[in-house]
């Protein structure tokens, strides 16, 4: 067992900083730059690939069985699909989520000049005083029936256009990131920024303890995971193992919780590699790290993207438990700490 300590308050501050940088899939440049700066400070060699993902390399003690580690920085969001006659906006979703999970959410439209216009995502029938409670509650929440009410004086399409808003502008969801005094982090987009923070916490703990990974390690911070092709590229061809760090699905019927590191045995893409699973369980047990084996029923990861793209890899998946995923999410510092520790144990394992 290696001797190191994960700085949980620092890792949490890194996470809150990252959560507050909008990064829907397709608009991730600023979030990638934030992570790159932190990795550079740890002395890693960093580079960006053509599609904008961050690739960091840590020369290990050996080059024989190179390993890769990945988490994704892109999140859910939306784009302006149409400027309506009444000046409000119709949206198209970026990533998969239920419309009711963003009802009433504050949002920000980023125009071509970089200005942001605030607004709120609402059903077209929002007021019970106008439509009555029954009609408001029975209106189906879908792309047709949801709109953005802009916080600007506009009631016409032309007035909205004169604010600089155009079809294709990104619409950011307010993450409302917060650390409670009970150690919970509640926010949107903990999937998968919580895992990016765990990787940062692990690498920092290793560098402070003077630990070096056993094998050369490629760290891929991917930026197109929510649409399915994040890690389809970015992992060097000679890697034989990939540890994906992504949220564990917490909820009814699940084994996962917010205080442990989830080890996924199977998701929608099928089983993860049994050798990886066995090794991760053994490492967690030996280091006394709280972990939960689990099956995630409606879930795909960058592990699937790497394999589908032809990667010849043993793939494992771990991550902090996240409640209400793809809605207003929550995890706990316990789960973050457990995940960061298991990453360290894996990287220094023989
Ligand atoms: Zn994810």
XYZ file of C-alpha atoms and ligand atoms in Angstrom:
351
model
C 0.000 0.000 0.000
C 1.388 3.339 -1.074
C 1.923 6.206 1.346
C 0.158 9.392 0.219
C -2.770 11.583 1.132
C -5.498 13.070 -1.028
C -6.140 16.746 -0.260
C -9.949 16.604 -0.281
C -10.590 20.353 0.349
C -8.241 21.273 -2.515
C -9.822 18.676 -4.821
C -13.265 20.058 -3.927
C -12.184 23.631 -4.716
C -10.824 22.422 -8.056
C -14.210 20.768 -8.699
C -16.242 23.871 -7.805
C -14.035 25.962 -10.101
C -14.564 23.511 -12.955
C -18.319 23.280 -12.374
C -18.547 27.044 -12.726
C -17.023 26.985 -16.214
C -19.771 26.250 -18.760
C -18.755 23.367 -21.029
C -21.594 21.740 -22.941
C -20.372 19.256 -25.567
C -19.032 21.336 -28.464
C -17.993 24.321 -26.346
C -15.389 22.933 -23.971
C -12.326 25.051 -24.696
C -12.367 27.032 -21.428
C -12.908 23.950 -19.238
C -10.107 22.096 -21.025
C -7.789 25.087 -20.482
C -8.640 25.085 -16.744
C -7.733 21.399 -16.390
C -4.630 21.792 -18.540
C -3.320 24.565 -16.310
C -3.721 22.348 -13.237
C -2.027 19.374 -14.935
C 0.823 21.572 -16.183
C 1.401 22.716 -12.606
C 1.871 19.066 -11.628
C 4.621 18.746 -14.219
C 2.728 16.567 -16.710
C 3.328 16.896 -20.446
C 0.068 18.137 -21.950
C -1.212 18.553 -25.473
C -4.574 18.972 -27.228
C -5.711 16.724 -30.047
C -7.489 18.056 -33.136
C -10.947 17.787 -31.621
C -9.845 19.654 -28.531
C -9.476 16.928 -25.901
C -6.646 17.196 -23.382
C -3.981 14.496 -23.415
C -1.477 14.380 -20.560
C 1.341 11.902 -20.321
C 3.172 10.754 -17.228
C 6.280 8.721 -17.927
C 6.068 5.696 -15.679
C 8.719 3.325 -14.408
C 8.007 0.996 -17.306
C 6.875 1.228 -20.910
C 5.874 -2.387 -21.214
C 2.159 -2.278 -20.408
C 1.118 1.363 -20.882
C -2.117 2.418 -19.216
C -4.688 5.091 -19.896
C -7.021 6.981 -17.621
C -9.963 9.045 -18.812
C -12.828 11.267 -17.641
C -14.911 13.752 -19.601
C -15.248 17.479 -19.153
C -18.172 18.019 -21.557
C -21.646 18.282 -20.081
C -25.292 18.541 -20.993
C -26.577 21.819 -22.367
C -28.613 23.219 -25.242
C -28.498 25.325 -28.375
C -30.874 27.846 -29.894
C -32.955 25.906 -32.443
C -35.353 28.681 -33.376
C -36.157 32.271 -32.473
C -39.913 32.356 -32.018
C -42.311 35.081 -33.193
C -42.787 36.117 -29.543
C -39.040 36.662 -29.116
C -38.565 33.558 -26.974
C -36.265 30.681 -27.922
C -36.852 27.107 -28.848
C -34.008 24.799 -27.862
C -32.333 21.686 -29.127
C -30.741 19.516 -26.460
C -27.021 18.836 -26.286
C -26.719 15.411 -24.635
C -29.593 13.317 -23.319
C -31.878 14.503 -20.516
C -35.524 14.817 -19.610
C -37.028 18.260 -20.265
C -38.625 18.330 -16.836
C -35.150 18.213 -15.271
C -34.395 21.696 -16.647
C -37.814 23.231 -16.065
C -37.428 26.535 -14.229
C -33.646 26.422 -14.601
C -31.673 29.597 -15.087
C -29.699 29.633 -18.304
C -27.358 31.859 -20.295
C -27.272 32.292 -24.068
C -23.789 32.919 -25.432
C -23.871 35.069 -28.550
C -21.331 35.169 -31.382
C -19.606 38.163 -29.779
C -19.146 36.247 -26.530
C -21.767 38.240 -24.617
C -24.149 36.234 -22.428
C -27.864 36.935 -22.174
C -29.590 35.473 -19.102
C -32.919 33.655 -19.262
C -35.029 30.868 -17.805
C -36.216 27.593 -19.326
C -39.994 27.351 -18.907
C -42.956 25.441 -20.317
C -44.996 27.470 -22.809
C -47.810 27.242 -20.281
C -46.059 28.146 -17.048
C -48.479 30.303 -15.048
C -51.282 28.614 -13.120
C -53.048 31.995 -12.973
C -53.305 32.038 -16.760
C -53.828 28.387 -17.685
C -55.047 26.753 -14.468
C -53.168 24.108 -12.513
C -54.480 21.140 -14.497
C -53.372 22.422 -17.886
C -49.965 23.503 -16.550
C -49.272 20.146 -14.937
C -50.592 18.074 -17.836
C -48.656 19.855 -20.580
C -46.078 17.422 -21.918
C -42.514 18.608 -21.379
C -40.871 18.289 -24.791
C -38.852 20.405 -27.235
C -42.053 21.883 -28.663
C -43.489 22.939 -25.312
C -40.388 24.340 -23.626
C -38.922 27.766 -24.321
C -36.412 30.267 -23.004
C -37.776 33.479 -21.537
C -34.963 35.966 -21.994
C -34.214 38.566 -19.345
C -34.171 41.327 -21.954
C -36.912 43.594 -23.334
C -38.111 41.509 -26.272
C -41.505 40.311 -27.478
C -40.592 39.867 -31.137
C -38.205 37.788 -33.211
C -36.459 40.927 -34.549
C -35.926 42.304 -31.043
C -34.267 39.058 -29.945
C -32.060 39.061 -33.043
C -31.000 42.615 -32.244
C -29.645 41.321 -28.908
C -27.149 39.386 -31.032
C -28.880 36.043 -30.478
C -28.900 33.648 -33.431
C -29.777 30.044 -34.215
C -26.891 27.805 -33.089
C -25.875 29.861 -30.055
C -24.991 27.682 -27.080
C -27.310 27.816 -24.081
C -25.675 27.047 -20.741
C -27.531 25.599 -17.766
C -26.743 27.271 -14.449
C -24.857 24.528 -12.544
C -25.767 25.971 -9.112
C -22.645 24.345 -7.679
C -22.418 24.282 -3.907
C -20.523 22.491 -1.127
C -22.747 21.979 1.908
C -21.349 21.966 5.436
C -22.310 18.274 5.558
C -19.793 17.443 2.831
C -22.208 17.090 -0.074
C -21.545 18.732 -3.410
C -24.804 19.554 -5.178
C -24.631 20.797 -8.721
C -25.472 20.037 -12.289
C -22.767 18.336 -14.342
C -21.072 16.362 -11.554
C -21.218 13.859 -14.426
C -18.382 13.911 -15.150
C -16.593 16.869 -13.639
C -16.530 15.093 -10.265
C -14.373 12.396 -11.890
C -12.072 14.933 -13.543
C -11.546 16.348 -10.046
C -10.819 12.843 -8.692
C -8.138 12.356 -11.347
C -6.650 15.750 -10.464
C -6.722 14.880 -6.738
C -5.050 11.521 -7.389
C -2.287 12.905 -9.605
C -1.594 15.710 -7.140
C -1.419 13.287 -4.198
C 1.064 11.139 -6.125
C 3.238 14.035 -7.142
C 3.321 15.388 -3.563
C 4.239 11.936 -2.216
C 6.940 11.467 -4.855
C 5.095 8.490 -6.373
C 5.510 7.614 -10.041
C 3.046 5.441 -11.989
C 4.203 1.881 -12.532
C 3.495 2.123 -16.261
C 3.584 5.072 -18.622
C 0.146 6.615 -18.233
C -1.889 8.602 -20.744
C -4.578 10.787 -19.177
C -7.329 11.726 -21.621
C -9.771 14.450 -20.600
C -12.332 13.908 -23.307
C -14.745 16.526 -24.611
C -17.381 14.666 -26.660
C -18.490 11.890 -24.270
C -22.110 12.979 -23.864
C -22.681 12.486 -27.584
C -20.875 9.155 -27.703
C -17.488 9.594 -29.379
C -15.319 11.163 -26.641
C -12.556 8.577 -26.209
C -12.869 7.089 -29.707
C -9.496 8.742 -30.204
C -6.808 10.126 -27.874
C -5.484 6.928 -26.297
C -2.097 5.853 -27.623
C -2.297 2.633 -29.602
C 0.182 0.780 -27.386
C -1.969 1.110 -24.244
C -3.299 -2.222 -23.010
C -5.545 -0.977 -20.202
C -8.028 1.846 -19.881
C -9.489 2.952 -16.567
C -12.552 5.087 -17.237
C -13.529 7.390 -14.382
C -17.193 8.279 -14.607
C -20.076 8.639 -12.163
C -21.660 5.661 -10.429
C -25.434 5.606 -10.859
C -27.144 6.022 -7.475
C -30.882 5.379 -7.041
C -33.627 2.821 -6.552
C -32.377 -0.726 -6.945
C -28.739 0.382 -7.196
C -25.879 -0.762 -5.002
C -23.918 2.491 -5.414
C -23.928 5.383 -2.966
C -22.415 8.863 -2.716
C -19.856 7.876 -0.082
C -18.032 5.119 -1.993
C -16.232 4.544 -5.233
C -18.439 2.610 -7.644
C -16.861 -0.224 -9.618
C -19.069 -0.921 -12.612
C -19.353 -4.548 -13.685
C -21.791 -3.981 -16.563
C -23.597 -1.159 -18.317
C -25.630 -0.841 -21.536
C -22.493 -1.713 -23.513
C -22.029 -5.043 -21.697
C -19.579 -6.269 -19.048
C -16.340 -4.462 -18.231
C -13.154 -6.539 -18.291
C -13.136 -9.111 -15.522
C -9.398 -8.783 -14.814
C -9.787 -5.042 -14.304
C -12.780 -5.542 -12.044
C -10.974 -8.155 -9.923
C -7.865 -6.004 -9.641
C -9.847 -2.888 -8.663
C -11.778 -4.791 -5.984
C -8.557 -6.219 -4.560
C -6.862 -2.799 -4.532
C -9.870 -1.237 -2.776
C -9.974 -3.994 -0.168
C -6.243 -3.849 0.549
C -6.298 -0.066 0.952
C -9.564 -0.005 2.924
C -11.319 2.142 0.329
C -15.137 2.055 0.438
C -16.365 0.619 -2.883
C -19.576 -0.748 -4.382
C -19.866 -3.159 -7.282
C -22.819 -2.240 -9.442
C -24.679 -2.578 -12.748
C -25.777 0.630 -14.486
C -28.944 0.018 -16.518
C -29.142 3.032 -18.871
C -25.515 3.993 -19.199
C -22.694 4.140 -21.704
C -19.145 5.388 -21.135
C -16.026 6.463 -22.955
C -14.842 2.881 -22.451
C -17.414 1.826 -25.031
C -16.300 4.642 -27.358
C -12.655 3.485 -27.158
C -13.579 -0.151 -27.778
C -16.032 0.609 -30.611
C -13.307 2.642 -32.300
C -11.155 -0.482 -32.384
C -9.141 -0.178 -29.181
C -7.561 -3.454 -28.041
C -7.861 -2.705 -24.345
C -8.886 -4.158 -21.025
C -11.405 -1.569 -19.815
C -12.581 -0.887 -16.271
C -14.928 1.785 -14.924
C -14.892 3.440 -11.504
C -16.325 6.672 -10.170
C -18.006 8.565 -7.343
C -21.695 7.879 -6.741
C -23.947 10.595 -8.184
C -27.597 10.923 -7.226
C -30.228 12.215 -9.705
C -27.829 12.040 -12.649
C -28.515 14.321 -15.612
C -30.770 16.370 -13.318
C -29.718 18.501 -10.318
C -27.082 16.063 -9.127
C -25.360 15.388 -5.838
C -22.325 13.544 -4.553
C -20.299 13.594 -1.336
C -16.682 14.293 -0.499
C -16.519 10.690 0.748
C -17.137 9.360 -2.749
C -14.660 11.812 -4.277
C -11.964 10.819 -1.803
C -12.577 7.069 -2.271
C -12.356 7.428 -6.061
C -9.167 9.513 -5.984
C -7.548 6.947 -3.688
C -8.503 4.013 -5.911
C -7.011 5.846 -8.911
C -3.712 6.225 -7.031
C -3.714 2.570 -5.968
C -4.319 1.520 -9.562
C -1.584 3.723 -11.003
C 1.062 2.506 -8.563
C -0.021 -1.147 -8.696
C 2.469 -3.605 -10.232
Zn -20.468 10.758 -17.753
